[in-house]
XYZ file of C-alpha atoms in Angstrom:
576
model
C 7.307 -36.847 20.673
C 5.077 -35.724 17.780
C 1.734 -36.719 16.358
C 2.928 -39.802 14.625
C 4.887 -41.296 18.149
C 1.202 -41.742 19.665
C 1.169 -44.833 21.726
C -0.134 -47.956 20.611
C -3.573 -49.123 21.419
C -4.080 -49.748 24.952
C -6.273 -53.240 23.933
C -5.780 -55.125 20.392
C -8.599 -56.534 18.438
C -11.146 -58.921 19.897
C -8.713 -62.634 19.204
C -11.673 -64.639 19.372
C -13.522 -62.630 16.474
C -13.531 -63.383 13.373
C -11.483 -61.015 11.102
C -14.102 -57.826 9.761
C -16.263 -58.088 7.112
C -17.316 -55.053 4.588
C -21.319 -54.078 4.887
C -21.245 -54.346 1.329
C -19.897 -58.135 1.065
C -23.491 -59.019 2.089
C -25.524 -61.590 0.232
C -27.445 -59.532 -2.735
C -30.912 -60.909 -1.520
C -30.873 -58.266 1.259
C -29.749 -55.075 -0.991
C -32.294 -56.412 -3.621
C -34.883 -56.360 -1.236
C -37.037 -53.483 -0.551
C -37.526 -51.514 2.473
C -34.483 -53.601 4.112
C -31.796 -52.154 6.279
C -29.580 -51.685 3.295
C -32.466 -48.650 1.895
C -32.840 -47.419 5.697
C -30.133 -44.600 6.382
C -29.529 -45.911 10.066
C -26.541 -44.833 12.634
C -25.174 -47.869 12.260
C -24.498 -47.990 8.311
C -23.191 -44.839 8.497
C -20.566 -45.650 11.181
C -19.186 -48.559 8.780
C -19.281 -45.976 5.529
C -16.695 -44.032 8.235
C -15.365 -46.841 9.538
C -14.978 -49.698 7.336
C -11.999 -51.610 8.914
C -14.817 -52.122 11.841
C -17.896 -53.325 10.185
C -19.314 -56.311 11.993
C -19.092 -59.495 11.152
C -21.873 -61.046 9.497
C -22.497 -65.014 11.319
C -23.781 -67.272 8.350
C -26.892 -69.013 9.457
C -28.393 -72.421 7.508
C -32.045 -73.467 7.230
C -33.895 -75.154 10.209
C -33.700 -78.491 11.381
C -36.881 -80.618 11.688
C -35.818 -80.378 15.479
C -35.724 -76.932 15.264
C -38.620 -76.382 13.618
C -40.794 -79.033 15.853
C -39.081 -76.986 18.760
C -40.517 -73.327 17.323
C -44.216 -74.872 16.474
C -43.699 -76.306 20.277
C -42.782 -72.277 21.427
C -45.561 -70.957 19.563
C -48.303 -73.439 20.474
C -47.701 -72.717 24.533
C -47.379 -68.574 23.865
C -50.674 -68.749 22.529
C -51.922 -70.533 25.532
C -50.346 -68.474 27.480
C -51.891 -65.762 25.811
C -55.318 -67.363 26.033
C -54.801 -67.570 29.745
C -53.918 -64.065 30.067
C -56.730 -62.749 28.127
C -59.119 -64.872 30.013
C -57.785 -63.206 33.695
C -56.908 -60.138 32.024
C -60.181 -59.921 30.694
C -62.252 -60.599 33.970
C -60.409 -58.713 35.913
C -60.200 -55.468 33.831
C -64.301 -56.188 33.116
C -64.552 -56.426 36.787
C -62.689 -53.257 37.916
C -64.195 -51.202 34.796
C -67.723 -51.467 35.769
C -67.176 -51.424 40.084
C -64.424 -48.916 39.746
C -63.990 -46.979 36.852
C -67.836 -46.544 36.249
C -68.854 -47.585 32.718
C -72.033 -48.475 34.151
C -73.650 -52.387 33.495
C -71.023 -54.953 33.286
C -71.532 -55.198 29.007
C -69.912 -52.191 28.743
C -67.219 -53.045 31.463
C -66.787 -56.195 29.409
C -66.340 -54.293 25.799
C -63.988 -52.203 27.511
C -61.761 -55.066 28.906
C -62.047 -56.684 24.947
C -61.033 -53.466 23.290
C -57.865 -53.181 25.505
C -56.849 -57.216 24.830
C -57.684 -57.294 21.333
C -55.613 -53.759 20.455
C -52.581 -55.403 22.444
C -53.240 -58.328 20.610
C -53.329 -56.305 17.094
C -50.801 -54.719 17.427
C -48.395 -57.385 18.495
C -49.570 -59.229 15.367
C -49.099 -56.286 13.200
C -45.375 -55.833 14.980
C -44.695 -59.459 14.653
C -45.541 -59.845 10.734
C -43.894 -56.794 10.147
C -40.645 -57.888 11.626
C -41.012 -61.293 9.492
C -41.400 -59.205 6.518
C -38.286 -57.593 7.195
C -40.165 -54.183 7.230
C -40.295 -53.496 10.902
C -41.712 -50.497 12.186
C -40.080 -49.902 15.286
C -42.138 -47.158 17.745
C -45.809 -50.065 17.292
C -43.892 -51.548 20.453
C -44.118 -48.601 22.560
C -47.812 -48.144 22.828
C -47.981 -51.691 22.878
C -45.997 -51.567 26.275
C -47.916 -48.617 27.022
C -51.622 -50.492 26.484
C -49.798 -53.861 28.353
C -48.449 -51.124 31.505
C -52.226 -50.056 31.587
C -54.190 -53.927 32.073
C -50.985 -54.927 34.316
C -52.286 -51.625 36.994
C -56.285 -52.749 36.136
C -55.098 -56.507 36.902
C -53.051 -55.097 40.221
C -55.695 -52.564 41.249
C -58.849 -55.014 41.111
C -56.940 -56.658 43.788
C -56.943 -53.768 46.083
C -58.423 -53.947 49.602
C -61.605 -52.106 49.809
C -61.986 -50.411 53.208
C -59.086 -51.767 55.364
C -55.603 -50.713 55.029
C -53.014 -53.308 52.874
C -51.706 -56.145 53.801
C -48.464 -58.442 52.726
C -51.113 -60.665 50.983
C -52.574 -58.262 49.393
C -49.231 -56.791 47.819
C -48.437 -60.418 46.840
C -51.869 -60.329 45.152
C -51.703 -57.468 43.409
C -48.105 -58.130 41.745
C -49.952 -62.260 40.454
C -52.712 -60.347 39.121
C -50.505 -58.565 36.480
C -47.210 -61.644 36.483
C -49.336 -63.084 33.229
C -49.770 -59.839 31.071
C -45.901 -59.070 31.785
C -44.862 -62.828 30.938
C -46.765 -62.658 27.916
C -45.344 -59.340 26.783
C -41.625 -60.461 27.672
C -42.504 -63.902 25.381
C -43.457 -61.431 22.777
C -40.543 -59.310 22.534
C -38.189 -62.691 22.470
C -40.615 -63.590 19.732
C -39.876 -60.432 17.745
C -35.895 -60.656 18.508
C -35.811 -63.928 16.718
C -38.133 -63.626 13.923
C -35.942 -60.768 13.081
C -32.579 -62.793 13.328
C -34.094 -65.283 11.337
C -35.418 -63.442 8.318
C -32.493 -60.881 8.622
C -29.633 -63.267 9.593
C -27.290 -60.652 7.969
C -27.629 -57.981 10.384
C -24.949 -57.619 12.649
C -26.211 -58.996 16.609
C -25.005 -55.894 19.027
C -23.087 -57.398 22.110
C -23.671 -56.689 25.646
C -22.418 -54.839 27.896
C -22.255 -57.536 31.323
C -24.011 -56.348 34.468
C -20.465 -56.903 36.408
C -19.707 -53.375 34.831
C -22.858 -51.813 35.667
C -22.032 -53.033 38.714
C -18.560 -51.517 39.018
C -18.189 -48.359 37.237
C -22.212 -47.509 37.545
C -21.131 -43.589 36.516
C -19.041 -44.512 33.029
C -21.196 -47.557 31.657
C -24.390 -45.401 30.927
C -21.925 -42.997 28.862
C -20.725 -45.977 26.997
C -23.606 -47.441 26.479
C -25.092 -44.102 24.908
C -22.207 -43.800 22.556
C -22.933 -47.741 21.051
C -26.664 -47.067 20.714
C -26.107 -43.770 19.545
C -23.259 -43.920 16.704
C -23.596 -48.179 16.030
C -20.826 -49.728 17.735
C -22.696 -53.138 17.936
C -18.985 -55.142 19.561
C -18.279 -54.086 23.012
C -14.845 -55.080 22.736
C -14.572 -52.555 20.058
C -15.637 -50.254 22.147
C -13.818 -51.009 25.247
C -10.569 -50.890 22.428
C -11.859 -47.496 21.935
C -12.250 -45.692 25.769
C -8.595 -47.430 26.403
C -7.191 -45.670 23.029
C -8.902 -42.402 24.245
C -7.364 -42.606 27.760
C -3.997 -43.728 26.462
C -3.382 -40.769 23.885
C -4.935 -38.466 26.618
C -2.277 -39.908 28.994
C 0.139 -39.322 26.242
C -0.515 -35.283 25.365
C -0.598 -34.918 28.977
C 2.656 -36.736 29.452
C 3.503 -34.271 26.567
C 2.656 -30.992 28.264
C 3.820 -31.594 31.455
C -0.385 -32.318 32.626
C -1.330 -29.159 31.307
C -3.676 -29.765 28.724
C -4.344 -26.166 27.587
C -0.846 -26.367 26.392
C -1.963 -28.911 23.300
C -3.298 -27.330 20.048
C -6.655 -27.814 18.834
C -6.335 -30.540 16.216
C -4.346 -32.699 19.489
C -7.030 -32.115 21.237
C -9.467 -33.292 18.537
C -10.146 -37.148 19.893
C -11.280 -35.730 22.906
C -13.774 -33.523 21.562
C -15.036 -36.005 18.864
C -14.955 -39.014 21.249
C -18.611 -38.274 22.105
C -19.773 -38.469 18.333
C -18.325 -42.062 17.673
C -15.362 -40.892 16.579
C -12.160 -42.878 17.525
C -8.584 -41.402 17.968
C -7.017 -42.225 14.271
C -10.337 -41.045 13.191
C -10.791 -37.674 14.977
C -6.066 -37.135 14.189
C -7.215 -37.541 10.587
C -10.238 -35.182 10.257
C -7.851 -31.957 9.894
C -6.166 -33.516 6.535
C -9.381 -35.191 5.365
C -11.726 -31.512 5.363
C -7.621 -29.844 4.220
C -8.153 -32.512 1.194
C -11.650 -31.884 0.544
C -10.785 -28.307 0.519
C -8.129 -28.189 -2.094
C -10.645 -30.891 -3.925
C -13.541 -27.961 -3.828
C -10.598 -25.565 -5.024
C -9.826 -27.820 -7.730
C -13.301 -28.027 -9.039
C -14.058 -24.731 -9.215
C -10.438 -23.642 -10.755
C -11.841 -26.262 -13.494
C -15.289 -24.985 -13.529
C -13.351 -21.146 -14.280
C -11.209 -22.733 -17.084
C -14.356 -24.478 -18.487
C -15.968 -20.853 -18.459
C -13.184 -19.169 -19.533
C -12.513 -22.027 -22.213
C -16.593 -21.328 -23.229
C -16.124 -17.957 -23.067
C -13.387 -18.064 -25.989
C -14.995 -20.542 -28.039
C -18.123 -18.227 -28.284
C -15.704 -15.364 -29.274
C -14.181 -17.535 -31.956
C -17.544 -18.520 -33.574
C -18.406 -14.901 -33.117
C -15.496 -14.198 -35.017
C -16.269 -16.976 -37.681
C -19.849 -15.666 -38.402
C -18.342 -12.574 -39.017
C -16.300 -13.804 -41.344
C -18.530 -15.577 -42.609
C -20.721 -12.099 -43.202
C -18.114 -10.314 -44.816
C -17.323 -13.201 -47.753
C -20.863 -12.872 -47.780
C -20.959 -9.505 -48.526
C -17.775 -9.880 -50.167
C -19.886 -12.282 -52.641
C -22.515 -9.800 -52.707
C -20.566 -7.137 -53.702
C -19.117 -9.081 -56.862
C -22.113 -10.024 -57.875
C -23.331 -6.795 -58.125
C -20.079 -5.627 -59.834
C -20.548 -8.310 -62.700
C -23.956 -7.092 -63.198
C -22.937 -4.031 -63.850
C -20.180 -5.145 -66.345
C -23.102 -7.064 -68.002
C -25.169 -3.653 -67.921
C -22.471 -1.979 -69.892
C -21.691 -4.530 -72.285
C -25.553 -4.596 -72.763
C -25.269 -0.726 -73.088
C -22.519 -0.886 -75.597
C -23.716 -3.391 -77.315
C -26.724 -1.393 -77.613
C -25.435 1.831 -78.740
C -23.593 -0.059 -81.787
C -26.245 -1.743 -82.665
C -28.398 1.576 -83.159
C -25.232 3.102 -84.812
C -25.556 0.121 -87.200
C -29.179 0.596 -88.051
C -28.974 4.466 -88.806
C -26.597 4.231 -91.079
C -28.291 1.030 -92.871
C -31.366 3.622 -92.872
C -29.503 6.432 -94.642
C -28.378 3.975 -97.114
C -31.298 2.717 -98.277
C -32.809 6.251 -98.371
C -30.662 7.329 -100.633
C -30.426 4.294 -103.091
C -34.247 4.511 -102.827
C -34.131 8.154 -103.743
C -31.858 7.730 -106.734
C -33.756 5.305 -108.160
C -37.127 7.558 -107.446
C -35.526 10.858 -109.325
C -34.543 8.290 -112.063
C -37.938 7.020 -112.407
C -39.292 10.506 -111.927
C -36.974 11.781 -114.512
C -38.050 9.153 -116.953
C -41.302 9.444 -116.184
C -41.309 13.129 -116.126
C -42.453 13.294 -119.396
C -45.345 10.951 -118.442
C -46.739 12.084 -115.282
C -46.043 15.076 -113.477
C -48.621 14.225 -110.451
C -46.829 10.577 -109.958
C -43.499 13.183 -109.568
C -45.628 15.249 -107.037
C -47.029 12.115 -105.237
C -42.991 10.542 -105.532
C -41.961 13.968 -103.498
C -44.365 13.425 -101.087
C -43.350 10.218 -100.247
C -40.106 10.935 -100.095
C -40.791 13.857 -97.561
C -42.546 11.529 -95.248
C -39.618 9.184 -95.537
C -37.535 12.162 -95.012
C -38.960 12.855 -91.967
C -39.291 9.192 -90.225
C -35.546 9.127 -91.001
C -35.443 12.114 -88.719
C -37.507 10.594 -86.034
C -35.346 7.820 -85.874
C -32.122 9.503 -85.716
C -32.812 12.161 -83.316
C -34.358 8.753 -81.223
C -31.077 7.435 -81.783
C -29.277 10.386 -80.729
C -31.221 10.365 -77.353
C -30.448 6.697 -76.881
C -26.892 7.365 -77.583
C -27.199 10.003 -75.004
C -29.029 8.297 -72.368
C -26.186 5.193 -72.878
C -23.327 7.619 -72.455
C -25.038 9.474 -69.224
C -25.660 5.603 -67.660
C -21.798 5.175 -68.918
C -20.597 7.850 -67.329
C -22.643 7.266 -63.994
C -21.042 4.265 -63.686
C -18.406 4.635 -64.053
C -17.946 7.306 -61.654
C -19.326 5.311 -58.990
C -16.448 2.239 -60.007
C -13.869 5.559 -59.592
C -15.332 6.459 -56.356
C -15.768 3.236 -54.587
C -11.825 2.473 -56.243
C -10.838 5.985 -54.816
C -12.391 4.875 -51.416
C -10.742 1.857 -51.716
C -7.590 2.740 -51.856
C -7.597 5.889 -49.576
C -8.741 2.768 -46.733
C -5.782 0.685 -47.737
C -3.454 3.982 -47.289
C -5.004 4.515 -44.204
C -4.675 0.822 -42.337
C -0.802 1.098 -43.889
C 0.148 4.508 -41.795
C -1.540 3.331 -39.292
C 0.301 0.133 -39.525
C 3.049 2.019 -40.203
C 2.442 4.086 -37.435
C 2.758 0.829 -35.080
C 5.937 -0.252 -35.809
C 7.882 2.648 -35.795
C 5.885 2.815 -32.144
C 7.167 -0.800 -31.551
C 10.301 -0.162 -32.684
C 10.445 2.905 -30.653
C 9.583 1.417 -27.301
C 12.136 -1.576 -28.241
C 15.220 1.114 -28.342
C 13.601 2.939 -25.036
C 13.907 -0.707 -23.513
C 17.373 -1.254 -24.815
C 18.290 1.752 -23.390
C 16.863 1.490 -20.312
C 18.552 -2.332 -19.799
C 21.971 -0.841 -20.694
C 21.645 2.183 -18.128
C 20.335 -0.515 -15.682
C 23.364 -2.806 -16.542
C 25.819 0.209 -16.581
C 24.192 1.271 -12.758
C 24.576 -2.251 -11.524
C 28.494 -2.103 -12.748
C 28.540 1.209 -11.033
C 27.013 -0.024 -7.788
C 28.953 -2.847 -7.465
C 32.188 -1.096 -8.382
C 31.048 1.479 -5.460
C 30.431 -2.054 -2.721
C 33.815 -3.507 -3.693
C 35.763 -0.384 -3.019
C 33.305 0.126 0.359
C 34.295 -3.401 1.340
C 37.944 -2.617 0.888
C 37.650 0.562 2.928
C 35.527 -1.369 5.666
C 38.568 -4.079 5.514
C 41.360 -1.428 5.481
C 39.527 0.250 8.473
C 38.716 -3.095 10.585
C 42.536 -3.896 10.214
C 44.046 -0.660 11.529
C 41.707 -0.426 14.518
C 42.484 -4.384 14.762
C 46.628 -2.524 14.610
C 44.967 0.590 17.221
C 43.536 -1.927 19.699
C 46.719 -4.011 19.587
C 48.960 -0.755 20.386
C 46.491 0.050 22.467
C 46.898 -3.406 24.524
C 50.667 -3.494 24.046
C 50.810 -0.065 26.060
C 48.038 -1.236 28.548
C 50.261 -4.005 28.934
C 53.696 -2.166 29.114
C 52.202 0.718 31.612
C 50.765 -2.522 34.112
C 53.642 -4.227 33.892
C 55.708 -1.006 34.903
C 53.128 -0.700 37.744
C 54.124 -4.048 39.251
C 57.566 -3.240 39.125
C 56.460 0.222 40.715
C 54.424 -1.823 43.006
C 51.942 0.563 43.164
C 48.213 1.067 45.163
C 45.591 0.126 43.801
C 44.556 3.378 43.302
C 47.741 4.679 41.978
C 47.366 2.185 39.261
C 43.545 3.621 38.631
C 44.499 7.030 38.020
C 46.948 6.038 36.274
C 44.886 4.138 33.914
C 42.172 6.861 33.687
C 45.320 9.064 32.468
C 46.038 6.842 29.860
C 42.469 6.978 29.041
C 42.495 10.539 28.524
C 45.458 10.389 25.938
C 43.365 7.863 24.192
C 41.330 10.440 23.681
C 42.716 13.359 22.338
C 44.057 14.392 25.800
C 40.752 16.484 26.400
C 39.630 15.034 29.748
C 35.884 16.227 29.008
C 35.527 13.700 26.002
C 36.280 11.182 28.475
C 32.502 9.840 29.743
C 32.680 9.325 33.681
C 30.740 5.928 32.454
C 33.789 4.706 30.811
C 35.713 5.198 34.014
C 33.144 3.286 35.898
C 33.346 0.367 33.742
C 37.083 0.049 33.494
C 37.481 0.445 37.254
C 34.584 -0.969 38.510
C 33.292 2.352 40.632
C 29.823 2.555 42.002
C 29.486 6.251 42.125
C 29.751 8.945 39.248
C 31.343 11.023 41.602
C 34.041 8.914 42.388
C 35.193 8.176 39.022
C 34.904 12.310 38.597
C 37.627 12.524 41.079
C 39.680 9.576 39.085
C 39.094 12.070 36.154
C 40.444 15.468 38.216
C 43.178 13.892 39.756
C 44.116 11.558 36.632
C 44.682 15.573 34.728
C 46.688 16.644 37.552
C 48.851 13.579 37.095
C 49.625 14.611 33.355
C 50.256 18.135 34.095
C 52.855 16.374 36.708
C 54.228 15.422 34.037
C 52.769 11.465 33.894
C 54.060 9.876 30.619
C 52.922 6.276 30.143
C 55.597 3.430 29.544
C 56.100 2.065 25.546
C-alpha cells in the first residue's frame, strides 16, 4: 500500500450542512467596509485562504419583523432596569463596605468610590456595545470589564460578612444574593454583545459547539480539540470531528503499514501527525512536501529568468557600447574627410595662387618694356630738345626698374613659400597613405595568419578522428578475436569436463561391478584426481579431497592422498 491507497475518511461531510461557500462570495458591503473582518488578518481567514473547500457557510439573514423589533425594545427596556437595580444595591453596598471596611473615611467619599466603579463598568460596556454595532469591535474592553464586575461582585459578597461570629449557611446564602445582580447583569451584557454582532455582521461564520456530553466523556481529548478550533478557525465541529477520525484512521493505516512500528515510516508519512496540532488536516499536511518542492523549482525559475534578464542586459549594453563606437569612428571618419577636403581646397587655393602671381609678373615685364621703348623713342626724339627730360626719363625708369625687382623677388618668395606648403603636404598625404597601407598589410597577415592556424588545427582534428576511428577498428578487431578465443576455450573445457565425467562415470561404474568399500572407491577417486592433475600428487590441495569426499579432517584426506600414490605406483589405471 502506498501514499495514494490511504483510507478513506473515517466520517463524510456534515449531510445536514449546506454545501461550502468561498470567504470571498460574501456580499461586497462587508469588504467595502472599513475596519471589518475582511481588513483584520484573523486565524480564521487564513485557515479558509489554506483551506478553501472548508470555508463556512455564510446563513442569509432578512431585516426585522415589527415582532422582532417590539421583542428587542422589550429586551432592552428590562436590561436597563435591571441595570438600574443593580447599580442601586451595587452602589449601597460597595458605599457601605468602602467607608466601614476599606477606610476612605466619611461616607461621600465611600459613595464616589462606589459611583466611579458603576459608572466605568457602565462605560465601558457602552463603549464595547457601540463598538460591536459599528462592526469595529475591540475585543480585550471586555476583560477589564469582567475584571471591574469580579471586583463589586466580592464588595457586594463581602459587605455581607459576619462581623465577630464565625459563618453561617445564611450568611453564605447572603453573600452569593449580594453579588447574583452584578453577575446577571454582566451575563445579559455579553448576550447583548453576541447578537448585536450577528446582526450587524450576519456574514460572519457562527462557530459551533462542542456539547458538554463530550466534556463529559473524553474530559482529557476535548480541551485539545477545542484549542485547535479556537486556535487555527475551525468554526464546524463536525469538521473537526471529520478531522481527529481522518488523523486516527491514516495513523491506523501507516501503522498497519509497518507492522505498529512507527519509526519505520519516513518523515513526509509522518507529516499529518506532526502538523495535526497547527490546523493542518491529513491531505493538507501529504501535500506540503510537493507544494514547498513546487515553490522551490518556482523560486529556481525566477531567478534562472532574473540571470537571463541580466545576462540579456548585460549584452544589450555591450551592443550599444559597440554602436557608440561606431558611431565615434564615422565620426571621426567624417572628421578626417573633412579635414582632407580642406586641404585639397588649400592647394587648389595655393595653385591657384602661384599662377596667378606667375600671370602678373610677366604682365609687369611687358608693360615695362613697351613703356621703355616708347620712353627711348621719345627720348631719342626729344634728344635734341631736352637732355634733362632724358636724365629725369632715366630716372624714372630706374625706379621702375627697381619696383619690378621688388615684385619679382616677392614673387619668387611666394612661389617658394607655395612650393614648401606643397611639398609639406603632401608628404604628410604620403605618410598617413604609407601608414595606411602598412595597417591594412598588417590586419591581412594577421588574418592570414588565422586561417592557415584554422586550417591547421582542422587537419590536426582530421587526423586525430581518423587515428581514433582506425584504434576503434583495431580494438574491436582485438574483442572479436578475444571473444572467439574465450568461445573456443569455454567449449573445450565444456569437451574436458565431459571426458572428465565420462571417465568419472566409467571408473564408478567399474567400482560397482568391483563392488568395492567405500573407501576403496575414495582412494580410488583421489587417484584419478591426481592424474587430473598432471600426476604430481602435491598440486593436488588436501581441500579438494575434502570436498569431493566429504572428510572432516585435513589429515585424513592426507592419508587419501599417500595411499591414493601408492595405488598408482601399484600400478592403478582408471577404466575408459
Amino acid at each position: 500500500m502506498t501514499l495514494t491507497d490511504m483510507p478513506q475518511t473515517a466520517a463524510g461531510p456534515d449531510p445536514v450542512s449546506p454545501p461550502p461557500t468561498l470567504v470571498s462570495e460574501t456580499p461586497d458591503a462587508v469588504s467595502a467596509t472599513p475596519g471589518t473582518v475582511s481588513e483584520t488578518p484573523d486565524l480564521v481567514s487564513e485557515t479558509q485562504k489554506r483551506n478553501p473547500d472548508e470555508a463556512l457557510p455564510v446563513v442569509p439573514r432578512g431585516p426585522l419583523t415589527t415582532t422582532q423589533k417590539l421583542t428587542v425594545g422589550g429586551i432592552v427596556v428590562f436590561a436597563l432596569v435591571l441595570a438600574g437595580i443593580g447599580l442601586y444595591l451595587s452602589f449601597a453596598h460597595v458605599a457601605k463596605f468602602a467607608h466601614e471596611e476599606l477606610r476612605f473615611g466619611s461616607l461621600d467619599k465611600g459613595r464616589l468610590f462606589a459611583v466611579g466603579v458603576d459608572v466605568g463598568i457602565m462605560v465601558m460596556i457602552a463603549v464595547d456595545l457601540l463598538m460591536a454595532w459599528l462592526k469595529r469591535p475591540i475585543t480585550w474592553i471586555r476583560y477589564p470589564v469582567w475584571l471591574l464586575t469580579s471586583a463589586t461582585v466580592v464588595l457586594n459578597a463581602a459587605s455581607a460578612a459576619p462581623k465577630n461570629r464565625p459563618w453561617t449557611l445564611v450568611d453564605y446564602v447572603a453573600s452569593f444574593a449580594h453579588g447574583v445582580v452584578p453577575i446577571l447583569f454582566i451575563m445579559i451584557v455579553e448576550v447583548g454583545r453576541d447578537a448585536i454582532d450577528r446582526i450587524v455582521r450576519p456574514d460572519r461564520a457562527e462557530r459551533d459547539a462542542i456539547p458538554l456530553i463530550r466534556w463529559v466523556l473524553a474530559p482529557l481529548a476535548t480541551p485539545r480539540i477545542y484549542r485547535r478550533m479556537r486556535l487555527w478557525g475551525v468554526a464546524s465541529y463536525p469538521e473537526m470531528v471529520r478531522r481527529e477520525q481522518d488523523l486516527l484512521a491514516y495513523e491506523q493505516w501507516l501503522k498497519r503499514k509497518y507492522d505498529g512500528d512507527l519509526s519505520k515510516a519516513s518523515d513526509d508519512e509522518r507529516l499529518p501527525m506532526k502538523m495535526a496540532p497547527y490546523g493542518y488536516t491529513v491531505r493538507e499536511a501529504l501535500a506540503m512536501p510537493d507544494q514547498q518542492e513546487a515553490e522551490a523549482e518556482e523560486r529556481e525559475e525566477e531567478a534562472e529568468r532574473r540571470r537571463l534578464e541580466a545576462t540579456t542586459r548585460k549584452e544589450l549594453a555591450e551592443k550599444r557600447a559597440e554602436a557608440e563606437r561606431l558611431e565615434a569612428d564615422g565620426q571621426l571618419e567624417t572628421v578626417r574627410a573633412r579635414v582632407d577636403s580642406e586641404k585639397g581646397m588649400a592647394r587648389a587655393q595655393s595653385k591657384a595662387q602661384i599662377a596667378a602671381a606667375e600671370r602678373d609678373e610677366a604682365a609687369l615685364e611687358t608693360a615695362v618694356q613697351a613703356e621703355a621703348r616708347t620712353r627711348r623713342a621719345e627720348a631719342e626724339r626729344q634728344e635734341a630738345e631736352a637732355r634733362e627730360a632724358a636724365a629725369d626719363a632715366d630716372l624714372r625708369t630706374a625706379e621702375l626698374e627697381e619696383a619690378a625687382a621688388q615684385k619679382r623677388k616677392a614673387a619668387a618668395e611666394a612661389d617658394r613659400v607655395a612650393a614648401a606648403e606643397a611639398h609639406a603636404v603632401e608628404t604628410q598625404a604620403i605618410a598617413e597613405a604609407r601608414r595606411a597601407a602598412a595597417e591594412a598589410d598588417r590586419v591581412a597577415a594577421e588574418t592570414e595568419k588565422a586561417a592557415a592556424e584554422t586550417r591547421r588545427a582542422a587537419a590536426e582534428t582530421a587526423r586525430l578522428e581518423a587515428e581514433e576511428i582506425e584504434r576503434q577498428e583495431v580494438a574491436a578487431a582485438g574483442i572479436e578475436a578475444a571473444r572467439k578465443a574465450a568461445a573456443e576455450t569455454a567449449r573445450a573445457a565444456a569437451e574436458t569436463r565431459r571426458a572428465a565425467a565420462e571417465i568419472e562415470r566409467a571408473a564408478v561404474e567399474a567400482e560397482d561391478i568391483a563392488r568395492l568399500k567405500p573407501r576403496e572407491r575414495g582412494l580410488r577417486k583421489v587417484a584419478r584426481m591426481i592424474l587430473a592433475v598432471g600426476g604430481d600428487a602435491e598440486r593436488l590441495p588436501l581441500a579438494d579431497i575434502q570436498h569431493e569426499l566429504l572428510l572432516n579432517s585435513p589429515g585424513t584426506a592426507s592419508e587419501y592422498r599417500a595411499e591414493a600414490v601408492q595405488l598408482l605406483a601399484d600400478g592403478y589405471v582408471p577404466e575408459q
